[in-house]
Coordinates of C-alpha atoms and ligand atoms in Angstrom, one line a residue:
Chain A
M14 CA -0.1 0.1 0.4
A15 CA 1.5 3.3 -1.2
D16 CA 0.0 5.5 1.8
K17 CA 1.9 3.3 4.5
I18 CA 4.6 5.0 6.3
T19 CA 7.7 3.2 7.1
V20 CA 8.9 2.5 10.2
G21 CA 12.0 0.8 12.0
H22 CA 13.1 -0.6 15.0
V23 CA 16.6 0.5 15.7
H24 CA 18.0 -1.8 18.8
M25 CA 20.6 -0.2 20.9
S26 CA 21.8 -1.1 24.5
G27 CA 18.2 -2.3 25.6
C28 CA 16.9 -5.8 27.1
T29 CA 14.7 -6.3 24.0
G30 CA 11.5 -5.5 26.6
C31 CA 10.2 -2.6 24.7
L32 CA 10.1 -4.6 21.4
V33 CA 8.2 -7.1 23.1
S34 CA 5.9 -4.4 24.6
L35 CA 5.4 -3.4 20.8
A36 CA 4.8 -7.3 20.0
D37 CA 2.2 -7.3 23.1
N38 CA -0.3 -5.4 20.9
Y39 CA -1.2 -8.6 19.4
G40 CA -4.1 -8.3 16.9
G41 CA -3.2 -4.5 17.2
L42 CA 0.4 -4.8 15.8
L43 CA -0.6 -6.8 13.2
T44 CA -3.6 -4.2 12.2
I45 CA -0.7 -1.4 12.6
L46 CA 1.5 -3.4 9.9
D47 CA -1.2 -4.4 7.8
K48 CA -3.0 -1.0 7.4
Y49 CA -0.7 1.8 8.5
A50 CA 3.0 1.0 8.5
D51 CA 5.7 -1.0 6.6
L52 CA 8.7 -2.4 9.0
V53 CA 11.7 -1.7 7.2
Y54 CA 14.3 -2.5 9.4
G55 CA 14.2 -4.5 12.8
L56 CA 16.9 -6.9 14.1
T57 CA 15.2 -10.8 13.3
L58 CA 12.3 -9.2 12.1
A59 CA 13.4 -7.7 8.7
D60 CA 16.0 -9.0 6.4
V61 CA 18.0 -5.7 6.0
R62 CA 21.5 -5.3 7.3
H63 CA 22.1 -1.3 7.1
I64 CA 19.7 1.3 8.3
P65 CA 17.5 2.5 5.6
K66 CA 15.4 5.5 4.8
M67 CA 12.3 5.9 6.9
D68 CA 9.8 8.0 7.9
V69 CA 9.6 6.8 11.9
A70 CA 12.4 5.1 13.6
L71 CA 11.5 3.2 17.0
V72 CA 14.9 3.4 18.9
E73 CA 15.6 1.0 21.8
G74 CA 18.0 1.3 24.4
S75 CA 20.8 3.5 25.2
V76 CA 24.2 4.3 22.9
C77 CA 27.1 2.5 24.3
I78 CA 29.9 5.1 23.4
Q79 CA 32.6 2.4 23.3
D80 CA 30.7 0.5 20.8
K81 CA 31.8 2.1 17.4
L82 CA 28.9 0.5 15.7
S83 CA 26.4 1.7 17.9
V84 CA 27.6 5.0 17.4
E85 CA 27.7 5.2 13.6
E86 CA 24.4 3.6 13.5
I87 CA 22.1 6.0 15.7
K88 CA 23.9 9.1 14.0
Q89 CA 22.5 7.1 10.5
T90 CA 19.2 6.6 12.2
R91 CA 19.1 10.5 12.5
E92 CA 20.0 10.9 9.0
K93 CA 17.9 8.4 7.4
A94 CA 14.5 8.5 9.8
A95 CA 12.1 11.9 9.4
V96 CA 11.1 11.4 12.8
V97 CA 13.4 9.6 15.6
V98 CA 11.2 8.1 18.7
A99 CA 12.9 7.1 21.7
V100 CA 11.4 4.2 23.0
G101 CA 11.6 3.2 26.6
G102 CA 13.5 4.8 29.5
C103 CA 16.9 3.5 28.3
A104 CA 16.6 5.4 25.1
C105 CA 15.3 8.4 26.7
Y106 CA 17.2 8.6 29.9
G107 CA 19.6 5.7 30.1
N108 CA 17.3 4.0 32.7
I109 CA 19.0 0.9 34.4
T110 CA 21.7 1.1 31.8
R111 CA 22.9 4.3 34.0
F112 CA 24.3 2.0 36.3
G113 CA 26.5 0.3 33.8
R114 CA 30.0 0.3 34.9
G115 CA 31.7 -2.3 32.7
G116 CA 33.3 -5.3 33.1
Q117 CA 30.7 -7.9 31.5
Q118 CA 32.0 -10.3 29.1
N119 CA 32.7 -10.5 26.3
Q120 CA 33.1 -6.7 26.1
P121 CA 34.4 -5.6 29.5
Q122 CA 35.5 -2.4 28.4
H123 CA 31.9 -1.1 27.1
E124 CA 31.0 0.8 30.5
S125 CA 29.7 4.2 28.9
F126 CA 25.5 4.2 28.1
L127 CA 24.1 7.0 26.8
P128 CA 20.5 7.9 26.2
V129 CA 20.1 8.6 22.6
G130 CA 19.2 12.2 23.0
D131 CA 22.9 12.8 24.4
L132 CA 24.1 12.1 20.9
I133 CA 21.4 13.0 18.5
K134 CA 18.1 15.1 18.4
V135 CA 15.3 13.1 19.3
D136 CA 11.6 13.9 18.4
V137 CA 9.4 12.1 20.5
Y138 CA 9.6 10.5 24.0
I139 CA 7.9 7.2 25.0
P140 CA 9.1 7.0 28.5
G141 CA 9.0 3.9 30.7
C142 CA 10.4 0.7 31.6
A143 CA 9.1 -1.4 29.4
P144 CA 6.9 1.6 27.8
T145 CA 3.4 0.1 27.6
P146 CA 2.3 -1.6 24.5
Q147 CA -0.5 1.1 24.6
M148 CA 1.7 4.0 24.5
I149 CA 3.7 2.5 21.8
R150 CA 0.3 1.6 19.7
N151 CA -1.1 5.3 20.4
V152 CA 2.2 7.1 18.9
C153 CA 2.3 5.0 16.0
V154 CA -1.4 5.4 15.5
M155 CA -0.7 9.1 15.9
A156 CA 2.5 9.1 13.4
Y157 CA 0.2 7.6 11.0
L158 CA -2.5 10.3 11.1
L159 CA 0.4 13.2 11.5
L160 CA 2.3 12.0 8.0
K161 CA -0.5 10.6 6.0
G162 CA -3.8 12.0 7.3
T163 CA -6.5 14.7 6.6
K164 CA -6.1 18.1 8.2
E165 CA -8.4 17.3 11.2
Q166 CA -6.1 14.1 11.7
K167 CA -3.0 16.0 11.4
D168 CA -4.2 18.4 14.0
L169 CA -5.2 15.9 16.2
A170 CA -1.9 14.1 16.1
T171 CA 0.3 17.2 16.4
K172 CA -1.7 17.7 19.7
Y173 CA -1.3 14.1 20.9
L174 CA 2.4 14.2 20.3
T175 CA 3.1 17.7 21.5
P176 CA 3.7 16.7 25.2
L177 CA 5.8 13.8 24.1
M178 CA 8.0 16.1 22.0
K179 CA 8.6 18.4 24.7
A180 CA 9.4 15.4 26.9
A181 CA 12.1 15.0 24.2
Q182 CA 13.4 18.6 24.5
R183 CA 13.4 18.5 28.4
G184 CA 16.2 16.5 28.9
T185 CA 17.9 12.8 28.7
T186 CA 17.9 12.3 32.6
A187 CA 15.1 11.0 34.9
C188 CA 14.6 10.1 38.4
F189 CA 12.2 9.7 41.2
C190 CA 13.8 13.3 42.5
D191 CA 12.0 14.9 39.6
L192 CA 9.1 14.7 41.6
M193 CA 10.6 16.4 44.1
T194 CA 12.3 19.2 42.4
E195 CA 9.9 19.6 39.4
V196 CA 6.5 18.9 41.3
I197 CA 6.3 18.9 44.8
N198 CA 9.3 21.4 45.3
Q199 CA 7.3 23.5 42.6
G200 CA 3.9 23.6 44.9
L201 CA 2.3 21.4 42.5
C202 CA 1.7 18.1 43.7
M203 CA -1.9 17.5 45.0
G204 CA -1.2 13.7 46.0
C205 CA -3.2 11.7 43.2
G206 CA -0.9 8.9 43.3
S207 CA -0.3 8.4 39.9
C208 CA 3.5 8.3 40.5
A209 CA 3.3 5.6 42.6
A210 CA 1.1 3.3 40.2
A211 CA 3.6 4.3 37.5
C212 CA 6.7 3.2 39.0
P213 CA 7.6 0.0 37.9
V214 CA 9.9 -0.9 40.9
R215 CA 7.5 -0.2 43.5
A216 CA 9.8 2.5 44.7
I217 CA 7.1 5.2 45.4
T218 CA 4.7 5.0 48.3
H219 CA 2.5 7.9 49.7
E220 CA 3.1 9.1 53.4
Y221 CA 0.5 11.5 54.2
G222 CA -0.5 12.0 50.7
K223 CA 2.4 13.1 49.2
P224 CA 5.4 10.5 47.2
Q225 CA 7.9 9.2 49.1
G226 CA 10.6 7.6 47.2
Q227 CA 12.9 4.6 48.1
R228 CA 15.7 6.2 45.8
D229 CA 18.0 3.2 46.0
L230 CA 15.2 1.3 44.3
C231 CA 14.9 4.0 41.5
I232 CA 16.0 2.6 38.0
K233 CA 15.8 6.3 36.6
C234 CA 12.9 5.3 34.1
G235 CA 11.1 8.5 34.0
A236 CA 7.7 6.6 34.4
C237 CA 6.4 8.9 37.5
Y238 CA 7.7 11.9 36.5
N239 CA 5.8 11.7 32.8
Q240 CA 2.4 9.8 34.2
C241 CA 2.3 12.7 36.9
P242 CA -0.5 14.9 35.7
R243 CA 1.1 17.9 37.2
S244 CA 4.7 17.2 35.3
W245 CA 2.3 17.8 32.0
F246 CA -0.9 18.3 31.2
S247 CA -2.6 19.3 28.1
F248 CA -6.0 20.9 28.0
D249 CA -6.2 20.5 24.4
V250 CA -6.0 16.6 24.5
I251 CA -7.2 14.9 27.7
P252 CA -10.4 16.4 28.0
E253 CA -11.2 14.8 24.8
F254 CA -10.4 11.5 25.8
E255 CA -13.7 9.7 25.0
G256 CA -13.4 10.8 21.3
I257 CA -9.7 10.2 20.9
T258 CA -9.9 6.6 22.6
D259 CA -12.7 6.0 20.0
I260 CA -10.2 7.1 17.3
I261 CA -7.4 4.9 18.4
N262 CA -9.9 1.8 18.9
G263 CA -11.2 2.6 15.6
A264 CA -8.1 2.8 13.5
L265 CA -7.6 -0.6 15.0
Q266 CA -10.2 -2.6 14.1
Chain B
M25 CA -22.8 29.2 32.1
G26 CA -19.7 28.3 29.9
T27 CA -16.8 25.9 30.3
E28 CA -16.6 25.9 33.9
L29 CA -19.0 22.7 34.4
G30 CA -17.5 20.6 31.5
K31 CA -19.2 18.6 29.2
Y32 CA -22.2 16.8 30.5
K33 CA -25.1 15.0 28.9
S34 CA -27.6 15.6 32.1
C35 CA -27.7 17.1 35.3
V36 CA -30.3 16.5 38.1
S37 CA -30.5 17.0 41.8
A38 CA -30.7 13.3 43.7
R39 CA -30.3 11.2 46.6
S40 CA -30.2 7.6 47.6
T41 CA -33.3 5.7 48.1
D42 CA -31.6 3.3 50.3
K43 CA -32.2 4.6 54.1
E44 CA -29.1 2.7 55.1
I45 CA -26.7 4.6 52.7
L46 CA -28.3 7.8 53.4
K47 CA -27.6 7.3 57.3
G48 CA -24.0 7.4 56.9
A49 CA -23.6 9.4 53.7
Q50 CA -22.2 13.1 53.4
D51 CA -25.0 14.2 51.3
G52 CA -27.4 12.1 48.8
G53 CA -24.9 8.9 49.1
I54 CA -24.7 9.2 45.4
V55 CA -21.0 7.4 45.0
T56 CA -21.8 4.5 47.4
Q57 CA -25.2 3.8 45.9
L58 CA -24.1 4.1 42.6
F59 CA -21.0 1.9 43.1
A60 CA -22.9 -0.7 45.2
F61 CA -25.4 -0.9 42.2
A62 CA -22.6 -1.1 39.9
L63 CA -21.2 -3.8 42.0
D64 CA -24.7 -6.0 41.8
E65 CA -24.9 -5.5 38.4
G66 CA -21.5 -6.7 37.4
I67 CA -20.5 -3.1 35.9
I68 CA -17.4 -3.1 38.3
D69 CA -15.9 -5.7 40.4
G70 CA -14.5 -3.5 43.0
A71 CA -13.9 0.2 43.3
I72 CA -11.1 2.2 44.7
V73 CA -12.4 4.5 47.7
A74 CA -11.1 6.3 50.5
G75 CA -11.0 3.7 53.4
A76 CA -10.1 4.1 56.7
G77 CA -6.3 4.5 57.5
D78 CA -4.2 4.2 60.7
E79 CA -5.0 7.3 62.4
P80 CA -8.7 8.8 62.8
W81 CA -10.0 10.7 59.7
R82 CA -7.0 9.5 57.9
P83 CA -7.9 7.9 54.5
R84 CA -5.8 5.4 52.5
P85 CA -6.9 4.1 49.4
F86 CA -8.9 0.8 49.7
I87 CA -10.4 -1.7 47.3
A88 CA -14.0 -2.2 48.1
T89 CA -15.5 -5.4 46.6
T90 CA -18.5 -5.6 48.5
K91 CA -21.3 -3.4 49.8
A92 CA -20.3 -3.6 53.4
E93 CA -16.9 -2.6 52.3
L94 CA -18.3 0.5 50.4
F95 CA -20.3 1.6 53.6
A96 CA -16.9 1.7 55.9
A97 CA -15.8 4.0 53.3
R98 CA -18.7 6.6 53.6
G99 CA -18.1 10.3 54.1
T100 CA -15.9 13.1 53.1
K101 CA -12.3 13.0 55.0
Y102 CA -11.2 16.4 53.4
N103 CA -7.3 15.1 53.5
I104 CA -5.3 13.5 50.8
C105 CA -5.9 9.8 49.9
P106 CA -4.2 9.1 46.6
N107 CA -6.7 6.8 45.2
V108 CA -4.9 6.9 41.6
S109 CA -2.0 4.8 43.3
F110 CA -4.2 2.0 43.4
I111 CA -5.6 1.8 39.9
K112 CA -2.7 -0.4 38.4
E113 CA -2.7 -2.8 41.4
A114 CA -6.4 -3.1 41.2
T115 CA -6.1 -4.8 38.5
R116 CA -2.8 -7.1 39.4
S117 CA -2.7 -8.6 42.6
Y118 CA -6.5 -7.5 43.2
G119 CA -7.3 -9.2 39.7
L120 CA -9.9 -6.7 38.6
D121 CA -11.1 -6.2 35.3
K122 CA -13.7 -3.4 35.8
V123 CA -12.5 -1.2 37.9
G124 CA -14.5 1.7 39.8
I125 CA -12.8 4.7 41.1
V126 CA -13.9 7.7 43.1
G127 CA -11.3 10.8 43.4
T128 CA -11.3 14.4 43.2
P129 CA -11.3 16.2 39.9
C130 CA -7.5 16.4 40.0
Q131 CA -7.6 12.5 40.3
M132 CA -10.1 12.1 37.7
Q133 CA -7.6 14.4 35.1
A134 CA -5.0 12.0 36.4
V135 CA -7.2 8.8 35.3
R136 CA -7.8 10.1 31.8
K137 CA -4.1 11.4 31.4
G138 CA -3.3 7.7 32.3
Q139 CA -6.0 6.6 29.7
L140 CA -4.6 8.7 27.1
Y141 CA -0.9 8.5 27.9
P142 CA -0.4 5.4 29.7
I143 CA 3.3 5.8 30.5
G144 CA 3.6 3.4 33.5
L145 CA -0.1 1.9 33.5
R146 CA 0.0 -1.2 31.0
D147 CA -3.1 -2.8 30.4
V148 CA -5.0 -0.5 33.2
G149 CA -7.1 1.9 30.7
D150 CA -9.5 -0.1 29.5
K151 CA -10.3 -1.4 32.7
I152 CA -11.6 1.9 34.3
A153 CA -15.1 1.1 34.0
L154 CA -16.6 4.1 36.3
A155 CA -14.8 6.9 37.7
I156 CA -16.8 9.2 39.9
G157 CA -15.6 12.6 40.7
I158 CA -16.3 14.5 43.6
F159 CA -16.6 18.5 43.3
C160 CA -13.7 20.0 45.1
M161 CA -12.6 23.8 45.9
E162 CA -9.5 22.5 47.9
N163 CA -7.8 19.8 50.0
F164 CA -5.7 19.6 53.0
P165 CA -2.6 17.4 54.2
Y166 CA -3.7 15.2 57.0
Q167 CA -1.7 17.5 59.7
S168 CA -3.8 20.4 58.3
I169 CA -7.0 19.0 59.7
V170 CA -5.4 17.8 62.8
Q171 CA -4.5 21.3 63.2
L172 CA -8.4 22.4 62.8
V173 CA -10.0 20.1 64.5
E174 CA -7.6 19.8 67.6
D175 CA -6.1 23.3 67.8
H176 CA -9.3 25.4 66.1
A177 CA -12.0 23.7 66.8
A178 CA -10.6 22.2 70.2
M179 CA -11.9 18.6 69.5
K180 CA -10.1 15.1 69.7
M181 CA -9.9 14.0 66.1
E182 CA -11.3 10.7 67.5
A183 CA -14.2 12.1 68.5
V184 CA -15.6 13.8 65.3
K185 CA -18.6 12.3 63.6
K186 CA -18.8 14.5 60.6
M187 CA -16.7 17.3 58.7
E188 CA -18.1 19.5 56.1
I189 CA -17.1 22.2 54.1
G190 CA -20.4 24.5 53.2
K191 CA -22.3 27.6 53.6
G192 CA -19.0 29.2 53.7
K193 CA -17.6 27.6 56.6
F194 CA -15.8 24.7 57.9
W195 CA -18.1 22.6 60.2
V196 CA -16.6 19.8 62.5
Y197 CA -19.7 17.7 64.3
G198 CA -18.6 16.0 67.2
Q199 CA -20.0 12.5 68.4
R200 CA -21.6 13.8 71.5
G201 CA -23.6 16.3 69.4
Q202 CA -21.7 19.5 69.4
V203 CA -20.7 21.6 66.5
V204 CA -17.7 23.9 65.8
Q205 CA -17.9 26.2 62.6
L206 CA -14.9 27.8 61.4
P207 CA -14.8 30.7 59.0
L208 CA -13.0 29.7 55.9
K209 CA -10.7 32.9 56.3
V210 CA -8.8 30.4 58.9
T211 CA -8.6 27.1 57.2
H212 CA -7.4 28.9 53.8
K213 CA -3.8 29.1 54.9
Y214 CA -3.4 25.4 55.7
E215 CA -4.8 24.2 52.2
Q216 CA -2.3 22.0 50.2
P217 CA -0.5 24.3 47.7
G218 CA -1.2 22.1 44.8
C219 CA -4.8 22.9 45.1
H220 CA -3.6 26.5 44.2
V221 CA -3.1 25.9 40.3
C222 CA -6.1 23.6 39.8
L223 CA -8.8 24.6 37.2
D224 CA -11.7 22.1 37.9
Y225 CA -14.2 22.3 40.3
V226 CA -17.0 19.7 39.3
A227 CA -14.7 16.8 38.0
N228 CA -15.1 17.8 34.2
L229 CA -13.3 14.5 33.4
A230 CA -15.4 12.0 35.5
D231 CA -17.9 9.7 33.8
V232 CA -20.2 11.0 36.9
S233 CA -19.4 13.8 39.0
T234 CA -21.3 14.9 42.3
G235 CA -21.3 16.9 45.3
S236 CA -23.6 18.8 47.5
V237 CA -23.4 22.3 46.1
G238 CA -26.6 23.2 44.1
S239 CA -28.9 21.2 45.9
A240 CA -30.8 21.1 49.4
D241 CA -29.5 19.3 52.1
G242 CA -29.5 15.9 52.2
W243 CA -29.3 15.9 48.2
S244 CA -26.5 15.7 45.7
T245 CA -26.1 17.9 42.3
V246 CA -25.1 14.8 39.6
F247 CA -23.6 15.7 36.4
V248 CA -24.1 12.7 34.0
R249 CA -20.8 13.0 31.5
T250 CA -19.7 10.2 29.1
R251 CA -21.2 7.4 27.6
A252 CA -20.1 5.2 30.3
G253 CA -21.5 7.5 33.1
D254 CA -24.7 7.7 30.9
S255 CA -25.3 4.0 30.8
V256 CA -25.1 3.1 34.5
W257 CA -26.8 5.8 35.4
A258 CA -29.7 5.3 33.4
K259 CA -29.9 1.8 34.7
A260 CA -29.4 3.0 38.2
I261 CA -32.5 5.4 37.6
A262 CA -34.2 2.3 35.9
A263 CA -33.7 0.3 38.9
G264 CA -35.0 2.6 41.5
C265 CA -31.7 3.4 43.1
F266 CA -32.1 7.0 43.4
E267 CA -34.8 9.9 43.9
T268 CA -34.1 12.6 41.3
Q269 CA -35.3 16.1 41.1
P270 CA -34.6 18.2 37.9
I271 CA -31.8 20.7 38.5
E272 CA -33.7 23.8 36.7
K273 CA -36.3 23.1 39.6
V274 CA -34.1 23.3 42.8
K275 CA -32.5 25.9 44.7
P276 CA -29.7 27.3 44.5
G277 CA -29.1 25.0 41.8
L278 CA -26.5 25.0 38.8
E279 CA -26.4 28.9 39.2
L280 CA -24.5 28.7 42.6
V281 CA -22.2 25.7 41.1
S282 CA -21.2 27.8 38.4
K283 CA -20.7 31.2 40.3
L284 CA -18.3 28.8 42.9
A285 CA -16.3 27.0 39.9
N286 CA -15.6 30.5 38.2
E287 CA -14.4 31.9 41.5
K288 CA -12.1 29.0 41.8
I289 CA -11.1 29.1 38.3
T290 CA -10.4 32.7 38.2
K291 CA -8.4 32.5 41.3
N292 CA -6.3 29.8 40.5
K293 CA -5.3 31.2 36.8
T294 CA -4.3 34.3 39.0
T295 CA -2.1 32.0 41.0
L296 CA -0.7 30.6 37.6
E297 CA 0.0 34.1 36.4
E298 CA 1.6 34.9 39.6
R299 CA 3.9 32.3 39.4
A300 CA 4.9 33.1 35.8
T301 CA 6.4 36.4 37.7
F302 CA 7.4 34.7 41.0
G303 CA 11.2 35.5 41.2
V304 CA 13.2 38.5 39.5
G305 CA 12.9 37.1 36.0
K306 CA 12.6 33.5 37.3
A307 CA 8.8 31.7 37.0
L308 CA 7.9 28.8 38.9
R309 CA 6.7 25.8 36.7
N310 CA 3.3 25.7 34.9
P311 CA 2.2 22.2 34.3
Y312 CA -0.2 22.9 31.5
I313 CA 0.9 22.5 28.1
Ligands
LIG24 S1 1.5 12.1 40.4 FE1 2.5 14.0 40.6 S2 0.7 15.1 41.6 FE2 0.0 12.8 41.8 S3 1.1 12.3 43.6 FE3 2.6 12.1 42.5 S4 3.9 13.7 42.3 FE4 1.9 14.3 43.2
LIG25 S1 10.9 6.2 40.6 FE1 10.2 4.7 39.7 S2 8.9 5.4 38.0 FE2 10.1 7.3 38.8 S3 12.0 7.0 37.7 FE3 12.5 5.6 39.4 S4 11.9 3.7 38.9 FE4 11.2 5.1 37.5
LIG26 S1 -8.9 21.6 44.7 FE1 -7.9 20.3 42.7 S2 -5.9 19.9 42.9 FE2 -6.7 20.1 45.1 S3 -7.7 18.3 45.7 FE3 -9.4 19.3 44.9 S4 -9.5 18.9 42.8 FE4 -7.3 18.4 43.6

C-alpha cells in the first residue's frame, strides 16, 4: 500500500523489553503493520542489514559510546529517519543502563551508556520501563495520522504528540527526584498517586498523601514524572479522552 | 454558564433511595449507591475508595468489593487520599477487570491522562469502568486537618462524627452532638498548595460527578458526563436506586455551582499568572501545556 508509513526498530543497548511491548499489542500490531506501517528495519524481524531511509525510527536502548558500530548506527538513524522516537526508559533517559560500569563479558570495556538524546536530536519520547504496549500503539497511530492523515487528523496527532515532543526537548535524565524538584518543590503536587502506580519497581509509596521515594530502588525510567498530571497536562488533548480513545480503537479495528 | 462545568449529558439533583446508605452519607449517598449498584450488576468488580487508615480521619486507598466495604468508606475526609496509586494494583493483585474509582477532579485528570498517555500503566486504561468525581474547592494535608480540628475547633480527632465545608464555613460535628464552625478565612492557609493551580471544580473528566453544592440539604447535584456514565446512571435510575429532581427546579441550583466554579478557576488562574513572575525574572513551573 502506497500510503503506509515506513517504520524501523533500531536496537541499541536495551533488553528487548520494548520490542516485546510493541509485540504485546497482538492483533493491534498486525493491524498496524497491515494498514498503516511497513516495517523496513528491525533485528530478526526484517532482513535488512543497513539502516534504510524511513519515516519513523523507533529506537530502543541507550548507546554505548565505546561501541563504534552503535554510535555509527544511531547517527545514521538520525540521517535516515524523518522522525526519531526514543522508545523506553533506556533510550530516553539511560534508565537501568545508567548504572553500567563495564566489566561484563565479552566486552568488559563497554562501560558508558548514553541516552539517545545525548548523541542525536530526538523528536518524541515514550518513557517507561517497559514502555506500555498502549503507549507505543498510540504513538504509531498518531504518527500515521500526522504523516498521512487529513488536515483534521494531522491537527489531532500534533496535539497528541506535542507533550511527548516537549518531553524529548526537556532532557535526558530522569529519577524519582524529578517529583521532588519539579512537582513538590514547585508547589504542584496534589497527592493523586499516579506516580506510585506508574513506578515499575514500586519505589514510591505515599506518606500522608505525598510521594515518598526509595531512591536506591529507582532505576531512572521517567515513568513517575511523565505519568504525573502535574508534570505536564494538555487541556487540548486530555478532556477529549472519549473521542480520542474511539479514534485509536477505531483505527485498530 | 460556559465551560466551567465541563461537558455533560444531563444534570439532576438526587439522593439514594436506600435509608441505610443515607444514614452515613455525606449528602445524597450518590457514590456509595452508584458503586453498590454497579457492583451488584457486574458493571464493576471493585472500587477504589477512601478507606480507613491508621489514624482517625486519615484515609488510605482501599479496594471495596462488597457493599459492606463500600459502607465502611462513606463520608468525606477532607484530606489527601492518593486513590490513583491503586489503579494498576487493582488490576494486578486484586485481579479486577472492571475498576471503579472515586476521586477529586485532579484525580479524574490523572485517570484520563493515564488512559490517553499510559506511560506506566500497562493494560489499565480500558479496565476503568466507572470513574466518579467529587466536587472540590481545595484539599488539605492530614496534619492541617489535625490542626484545624484539635487546635482551632478544640475537638479530638477520634471524637469527630462528620466534617463538612459548606455555606462558607468549615463544620466539625462531634459525636456528642457539639458543632464547631470555622470561617474559611481560618482554613485557607492550611490548604494543600497544589490545589492553588487547580482549574477544575466539578470533576469535568469524570464519568459521573457529584457534590452537595447546588442541591438542598441531604441531596446531591449529579452531572452525567460520558457514555459509560450515562449507561450506568440510566440503569441505576431504572432500578429505582435514586430519587431525582430536575436541577432547574432546585434552589440554589446550577447558578451557585457555576458561580463557585468560576470563582475557583479565576482565583487559580491568577495564581498561575503570579507564578510566571514569582522571582526576579524567574518563573515557577506551569504544568499546563
Ligand atoms: S503523580 Fe504528581 S501530583 Fe500525583 S502524587 Fe505523584 S507527584 Fe503528586
Ligand atoms: S521512581 Fe520509579 S517510576 Fe520514577 S524514575 Fe524511578 S524507577 Fe522510574
Ligand atoms: S482543589 Fe483541585 S488539586 Fe486540590 S484536591 Fe481538589 S481537585 Fe485536587
